[in-house]
mmCIF file of C-alpha atoms in Angstrom:
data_model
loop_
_atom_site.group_PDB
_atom_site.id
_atom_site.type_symbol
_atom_site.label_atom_id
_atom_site.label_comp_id
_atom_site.label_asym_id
_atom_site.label_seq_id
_atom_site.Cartn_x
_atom_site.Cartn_y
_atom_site.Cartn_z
ATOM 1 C CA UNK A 1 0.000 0.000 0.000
ATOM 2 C CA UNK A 2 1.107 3.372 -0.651
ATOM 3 C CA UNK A 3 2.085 5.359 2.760
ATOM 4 C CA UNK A 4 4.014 8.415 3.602
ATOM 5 C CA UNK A 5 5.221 8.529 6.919
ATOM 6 C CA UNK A 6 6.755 11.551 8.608
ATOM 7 C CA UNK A 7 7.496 10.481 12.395
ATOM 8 C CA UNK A 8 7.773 13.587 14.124
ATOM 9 C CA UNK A 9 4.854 15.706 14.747
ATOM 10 C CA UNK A 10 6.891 18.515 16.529
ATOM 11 C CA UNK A 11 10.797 19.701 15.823
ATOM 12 C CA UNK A 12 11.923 22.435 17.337
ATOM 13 C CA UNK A 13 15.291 24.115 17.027
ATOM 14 C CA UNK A 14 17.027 27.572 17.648
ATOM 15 C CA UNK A 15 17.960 30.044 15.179
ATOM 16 C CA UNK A 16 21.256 28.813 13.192
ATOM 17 C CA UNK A 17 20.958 25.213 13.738
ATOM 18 C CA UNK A 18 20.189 22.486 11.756
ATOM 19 C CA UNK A 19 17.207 21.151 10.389
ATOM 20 C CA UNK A 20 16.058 18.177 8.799
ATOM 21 C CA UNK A 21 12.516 16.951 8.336
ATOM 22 C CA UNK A 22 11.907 12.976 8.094
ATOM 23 C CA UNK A 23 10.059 11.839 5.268
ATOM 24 C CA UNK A 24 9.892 7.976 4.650
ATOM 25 C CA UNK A 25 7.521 6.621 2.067
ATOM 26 C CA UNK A 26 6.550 3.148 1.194
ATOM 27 C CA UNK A 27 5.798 2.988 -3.112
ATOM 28 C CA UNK A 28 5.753 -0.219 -5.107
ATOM 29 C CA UNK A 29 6.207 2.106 -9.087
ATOM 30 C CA UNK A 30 8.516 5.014 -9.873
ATOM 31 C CA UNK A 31 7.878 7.783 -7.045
ATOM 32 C CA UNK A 32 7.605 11.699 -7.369
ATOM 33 C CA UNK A 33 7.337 13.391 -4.265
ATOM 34 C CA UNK A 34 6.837 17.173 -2.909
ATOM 35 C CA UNK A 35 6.883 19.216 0.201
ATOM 36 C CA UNK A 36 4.493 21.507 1.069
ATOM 37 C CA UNK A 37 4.240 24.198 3.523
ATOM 38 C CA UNK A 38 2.135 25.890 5.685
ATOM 39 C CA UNK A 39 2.709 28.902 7.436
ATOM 40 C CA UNK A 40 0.653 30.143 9.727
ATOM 41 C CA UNK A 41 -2.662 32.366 8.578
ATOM 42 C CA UNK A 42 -1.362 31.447 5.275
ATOM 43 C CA UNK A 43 -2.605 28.372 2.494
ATOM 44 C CA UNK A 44 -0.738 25.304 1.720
ATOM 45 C CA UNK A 45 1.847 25.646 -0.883
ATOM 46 C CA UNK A 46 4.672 23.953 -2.875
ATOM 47 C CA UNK A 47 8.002 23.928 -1.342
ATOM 48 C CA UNK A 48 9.752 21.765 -3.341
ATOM 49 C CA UNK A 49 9.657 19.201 -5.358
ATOM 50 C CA UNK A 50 12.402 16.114 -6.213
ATOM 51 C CA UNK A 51 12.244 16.243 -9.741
ATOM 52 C CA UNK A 52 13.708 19.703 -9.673
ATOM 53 C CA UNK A 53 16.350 19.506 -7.854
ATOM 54 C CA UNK A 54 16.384 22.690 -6.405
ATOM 55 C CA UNK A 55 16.930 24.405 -2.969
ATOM 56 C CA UNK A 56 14.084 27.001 -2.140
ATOM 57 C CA UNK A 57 14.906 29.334 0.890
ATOM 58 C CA UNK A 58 17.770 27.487 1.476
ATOM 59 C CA UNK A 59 15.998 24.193 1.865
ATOM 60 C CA UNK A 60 16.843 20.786 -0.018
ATOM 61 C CA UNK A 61 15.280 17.523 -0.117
ATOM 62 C CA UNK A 62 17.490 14.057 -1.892
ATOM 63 C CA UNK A 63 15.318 11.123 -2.902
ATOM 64 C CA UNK A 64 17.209 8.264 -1.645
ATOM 65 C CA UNK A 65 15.151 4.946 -3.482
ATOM 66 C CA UNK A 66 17.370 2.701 -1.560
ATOM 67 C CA UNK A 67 16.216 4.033 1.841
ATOM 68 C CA UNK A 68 12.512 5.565 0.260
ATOM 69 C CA UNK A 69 13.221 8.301 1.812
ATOM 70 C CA UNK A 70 12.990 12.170 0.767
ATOM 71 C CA UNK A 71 14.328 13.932 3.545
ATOM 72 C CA UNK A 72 14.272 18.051 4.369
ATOM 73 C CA UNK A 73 17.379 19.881 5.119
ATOM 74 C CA UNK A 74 18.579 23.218 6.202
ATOM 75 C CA UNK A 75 21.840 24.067 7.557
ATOM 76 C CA UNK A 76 20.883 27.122 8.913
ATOM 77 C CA UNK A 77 17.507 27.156 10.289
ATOM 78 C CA UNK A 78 15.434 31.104 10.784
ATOM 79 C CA UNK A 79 12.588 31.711 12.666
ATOM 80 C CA UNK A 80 10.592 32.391 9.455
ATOM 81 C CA UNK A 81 11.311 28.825 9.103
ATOM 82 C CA UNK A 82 8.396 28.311 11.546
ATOM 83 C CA UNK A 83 5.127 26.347 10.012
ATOM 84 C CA UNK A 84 4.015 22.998 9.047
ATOM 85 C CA UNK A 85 5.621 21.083 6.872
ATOM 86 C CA UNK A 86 3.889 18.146 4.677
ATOM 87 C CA UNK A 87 5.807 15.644 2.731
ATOM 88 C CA UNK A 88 3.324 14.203 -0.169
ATOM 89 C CA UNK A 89 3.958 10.758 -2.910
ATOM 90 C CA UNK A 90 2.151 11.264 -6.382
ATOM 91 C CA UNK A 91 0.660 8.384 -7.765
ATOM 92 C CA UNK A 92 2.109 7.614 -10.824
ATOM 93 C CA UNK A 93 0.094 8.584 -13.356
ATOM 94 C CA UNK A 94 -2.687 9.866 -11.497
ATOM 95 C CA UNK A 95 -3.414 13.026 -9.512
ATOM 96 C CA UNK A 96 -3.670 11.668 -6.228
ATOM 97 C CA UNK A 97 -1.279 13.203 -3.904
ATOM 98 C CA UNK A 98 -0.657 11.218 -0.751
ATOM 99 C CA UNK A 99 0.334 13.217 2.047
ATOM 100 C CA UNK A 100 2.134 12.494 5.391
ATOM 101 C CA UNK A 101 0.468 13.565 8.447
ATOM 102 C CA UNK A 102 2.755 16.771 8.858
ATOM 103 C CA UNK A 103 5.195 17.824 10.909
ATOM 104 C CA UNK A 104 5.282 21.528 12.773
ATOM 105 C CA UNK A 105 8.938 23.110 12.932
ATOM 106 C CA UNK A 106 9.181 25.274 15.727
ATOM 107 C CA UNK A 107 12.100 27.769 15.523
ATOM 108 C CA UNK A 108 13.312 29.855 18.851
ATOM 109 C CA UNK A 109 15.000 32.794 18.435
ATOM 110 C CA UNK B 1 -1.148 34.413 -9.949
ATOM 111 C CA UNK B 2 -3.284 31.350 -9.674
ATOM 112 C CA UNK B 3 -6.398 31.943 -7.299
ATOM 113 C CA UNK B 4 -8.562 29.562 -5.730
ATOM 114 C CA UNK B 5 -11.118 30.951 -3.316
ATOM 115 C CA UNK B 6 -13.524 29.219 -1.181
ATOM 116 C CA UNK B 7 -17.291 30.673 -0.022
ATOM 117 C CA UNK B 8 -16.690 30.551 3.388
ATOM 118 C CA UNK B 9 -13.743 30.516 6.220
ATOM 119 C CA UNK B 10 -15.346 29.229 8.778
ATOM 120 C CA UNK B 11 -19.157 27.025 9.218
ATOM 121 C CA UNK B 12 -21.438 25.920 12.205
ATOM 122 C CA UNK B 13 -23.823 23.928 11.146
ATOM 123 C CA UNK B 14 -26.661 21.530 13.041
ATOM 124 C CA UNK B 15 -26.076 17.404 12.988
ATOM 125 C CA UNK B 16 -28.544 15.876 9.799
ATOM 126 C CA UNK B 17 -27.916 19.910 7.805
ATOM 127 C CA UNK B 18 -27.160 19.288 4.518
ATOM 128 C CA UNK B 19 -23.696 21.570 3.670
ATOM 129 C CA UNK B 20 -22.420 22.666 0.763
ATOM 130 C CA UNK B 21 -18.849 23.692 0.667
ATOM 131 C CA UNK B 22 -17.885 25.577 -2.623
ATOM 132 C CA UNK B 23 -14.576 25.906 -4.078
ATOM 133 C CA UNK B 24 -13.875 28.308 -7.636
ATOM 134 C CA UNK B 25 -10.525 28.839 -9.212
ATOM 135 C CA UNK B 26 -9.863 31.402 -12.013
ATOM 136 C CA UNK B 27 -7.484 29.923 -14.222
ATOM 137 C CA UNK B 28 -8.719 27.699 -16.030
ATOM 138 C CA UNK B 29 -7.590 24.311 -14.339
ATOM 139 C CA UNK B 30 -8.737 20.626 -15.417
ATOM 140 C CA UNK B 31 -8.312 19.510 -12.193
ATOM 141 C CA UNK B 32 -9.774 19.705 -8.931
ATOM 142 C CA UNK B 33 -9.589 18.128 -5.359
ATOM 143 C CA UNK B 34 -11.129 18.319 -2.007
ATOM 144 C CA UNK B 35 -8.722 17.497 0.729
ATOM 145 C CA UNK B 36 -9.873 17.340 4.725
ATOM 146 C CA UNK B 37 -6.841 18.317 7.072
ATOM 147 C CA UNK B 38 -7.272 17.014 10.661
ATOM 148 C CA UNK B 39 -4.146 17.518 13.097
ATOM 149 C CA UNK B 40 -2.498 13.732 13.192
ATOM 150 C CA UNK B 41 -3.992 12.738 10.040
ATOM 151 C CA UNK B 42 -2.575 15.433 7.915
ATOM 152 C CA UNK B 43 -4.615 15.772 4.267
ATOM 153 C CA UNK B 44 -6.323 13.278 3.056
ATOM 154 C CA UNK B 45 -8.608 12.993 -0.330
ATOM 155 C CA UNK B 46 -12.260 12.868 -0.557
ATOM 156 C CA UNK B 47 -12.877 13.434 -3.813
ATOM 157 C CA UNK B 48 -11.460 14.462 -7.321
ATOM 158 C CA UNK B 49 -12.483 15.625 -10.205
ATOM 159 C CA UNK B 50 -10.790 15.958 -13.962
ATOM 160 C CA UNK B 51 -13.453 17.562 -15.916
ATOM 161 C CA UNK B 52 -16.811 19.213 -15.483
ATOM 162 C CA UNK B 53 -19.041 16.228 -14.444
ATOM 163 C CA UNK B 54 -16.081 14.364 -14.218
ATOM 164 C CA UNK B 55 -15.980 12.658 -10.525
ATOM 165 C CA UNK B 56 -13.303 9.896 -8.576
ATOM 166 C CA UNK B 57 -13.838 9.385 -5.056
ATOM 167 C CA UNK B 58 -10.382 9.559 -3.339
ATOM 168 C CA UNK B 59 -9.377 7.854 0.005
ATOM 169 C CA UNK B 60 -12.372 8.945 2.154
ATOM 170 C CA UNK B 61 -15.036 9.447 -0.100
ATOM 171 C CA UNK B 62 -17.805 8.044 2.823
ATOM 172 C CA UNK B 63 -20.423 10.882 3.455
ATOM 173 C CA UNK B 64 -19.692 13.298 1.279
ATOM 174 C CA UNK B 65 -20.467 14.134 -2.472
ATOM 175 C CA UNK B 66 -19.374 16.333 -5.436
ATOM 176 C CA UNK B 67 -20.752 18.499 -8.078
ATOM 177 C CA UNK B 68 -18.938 19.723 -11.203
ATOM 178 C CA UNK B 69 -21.110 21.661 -13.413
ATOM 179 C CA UNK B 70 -18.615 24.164 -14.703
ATOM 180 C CA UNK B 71 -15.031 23.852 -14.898
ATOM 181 C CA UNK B 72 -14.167 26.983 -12.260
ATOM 182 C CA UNK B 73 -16.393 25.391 -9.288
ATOM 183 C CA UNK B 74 -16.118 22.239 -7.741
ATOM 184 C CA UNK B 75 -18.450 21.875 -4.864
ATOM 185 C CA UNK B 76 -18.246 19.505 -1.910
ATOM 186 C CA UNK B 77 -21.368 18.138 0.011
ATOM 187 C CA UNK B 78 -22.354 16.957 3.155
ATOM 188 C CA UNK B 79 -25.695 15.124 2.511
ATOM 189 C CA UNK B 80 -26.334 14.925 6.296
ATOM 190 C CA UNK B 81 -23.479 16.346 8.471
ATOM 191 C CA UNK B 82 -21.988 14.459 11.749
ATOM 192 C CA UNK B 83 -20.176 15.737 14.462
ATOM 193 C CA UNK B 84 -17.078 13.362 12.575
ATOM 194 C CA UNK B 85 -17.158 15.438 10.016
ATOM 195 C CA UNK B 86 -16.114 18.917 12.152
ATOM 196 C CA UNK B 87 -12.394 19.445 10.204
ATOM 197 C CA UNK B 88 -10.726 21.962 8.174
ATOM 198 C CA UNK B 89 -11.748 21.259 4.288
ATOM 199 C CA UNK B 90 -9.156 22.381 1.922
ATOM 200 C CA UNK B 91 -10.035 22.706 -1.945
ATOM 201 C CA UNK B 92 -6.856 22.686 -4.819
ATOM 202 C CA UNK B 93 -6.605 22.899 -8.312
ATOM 203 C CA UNK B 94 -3.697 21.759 -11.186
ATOM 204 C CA UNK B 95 -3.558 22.339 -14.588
ATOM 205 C CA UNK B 96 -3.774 19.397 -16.678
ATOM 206 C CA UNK B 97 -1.322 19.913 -19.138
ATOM 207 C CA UNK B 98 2.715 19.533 -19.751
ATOM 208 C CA UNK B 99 4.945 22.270 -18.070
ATOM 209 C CA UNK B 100 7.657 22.039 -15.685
ATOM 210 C CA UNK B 101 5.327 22.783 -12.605
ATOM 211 C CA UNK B 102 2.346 20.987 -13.554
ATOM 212 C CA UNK B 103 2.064 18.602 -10.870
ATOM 213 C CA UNK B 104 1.187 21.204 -8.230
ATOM 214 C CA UNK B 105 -1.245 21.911 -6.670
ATOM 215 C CA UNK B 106 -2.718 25.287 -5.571
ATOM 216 C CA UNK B 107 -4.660 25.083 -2.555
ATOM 217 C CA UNK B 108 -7.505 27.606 -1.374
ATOM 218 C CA UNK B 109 -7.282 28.903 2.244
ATOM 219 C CA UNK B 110 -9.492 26.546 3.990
ATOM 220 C CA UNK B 111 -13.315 26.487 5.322
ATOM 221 C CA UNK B 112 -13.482 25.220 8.908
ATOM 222 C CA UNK B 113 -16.037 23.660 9.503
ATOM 223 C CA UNK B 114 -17.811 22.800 12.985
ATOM 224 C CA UNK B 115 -20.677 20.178 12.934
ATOM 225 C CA UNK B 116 -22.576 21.157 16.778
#
């Protein structure tokens, strides 16, 4: 079955450290997967996504197959950093999105 | 700028109301989703649609239904609300067609809803 798991609900870290968001996913075909983000007062939107490759306000996520993984990372973490983050698996050749069940990333000054 | 709007940001409604929840983008997207968001469960799909009349039922499909009579609107609907069915009801869109960014999905700002 197709699951996205993302085992912390809460991570919280101070200004300058570093962050990195779990995102395991279990996929039997070719997987494409996002993150999305949520800041508060504000709608769900695309962070990133793997196919890209890219690093969006300083963040970066690798697709590891062997470990089905697609990890978050930031070296540096800021405090506008702060929101909920959702890692989401596209079935292949559909629309469906399936989406982890979020984690919030708390970041102290 | 793509724009999805939906009617209301927050709902109280009576157990056994019907409820319509409706969700319009303005450009021009095939594609169209309604999403609940409950805190531990993160998002999870009701109900998709790929084309005016067009209808799938996605992972939790179980008392609600859909209407697709124009391609901008896709509404959601609560045939006879529970208290279960109290959540945060997010609507998206995608365009349908081959670009670099066409697998995402643009997400209106939410309609909380509270079933009393």
């Amino acid at each position: 079955a197709q699951r996205v798991t993302q085992p912390e609900k809460l991570l919280s870290v101070f200004k300058g450290a570093p962050v990195e968001l779990k995102c395991n996913y279990s996929y039997s075909g070719s997987p494409e997967l996002f993150w999305y983000v949520q800041y508060s007062r504000q709608r769900l939107q695309l962070l990133l996504r793997h196919i890209s490759r890219e690093s969006i306000k300083g963040f970066t996520a690798d697709l590891n197959k062997g470990e089905t993984s697609f990890h978050l990372k930031k070296p540096f973490a800021q405090e506008e950093d702060s929101a909920m983050y959702y890692c989401a698996l596209r079935i292949w050749d559909t629309d469906k999105l399936i989406f982890g069940t979020g984690t919030r990333l708390q970041v102290f000054p | 700028d793509v724009k999805v709007t939906q009617s209301s940001r927050y709902l109280v409604k009576r157990t056994g109301e019907k409820v319509f929840l409706e969700c319009v983008q303005d450009m021009d997207h095939e594609n169209m989703f309604w999403y609940r968001q409950d805190p531990g469960l993160g998002l999870r799909l009701i109900y998709f649609s790929y084309d005016v009349k067009m209808k799938e039922k996605g992972d939790i499909p179980e008392g609600y239904s859909v209407s697709r009579e124009k391609k901008e609107r896709f509404s959601l609907i609560l045939e006879s609300a529970s208290t279960n069915q109290t959540s945060m009801y997010l609507c998206a869109s995608r365009l349908d067609r081959g670009s670099d960014r066409s697998y995402e999905q643009y997400f209106g700002p939410g309609t909380r809803l509270t079933v009393t």
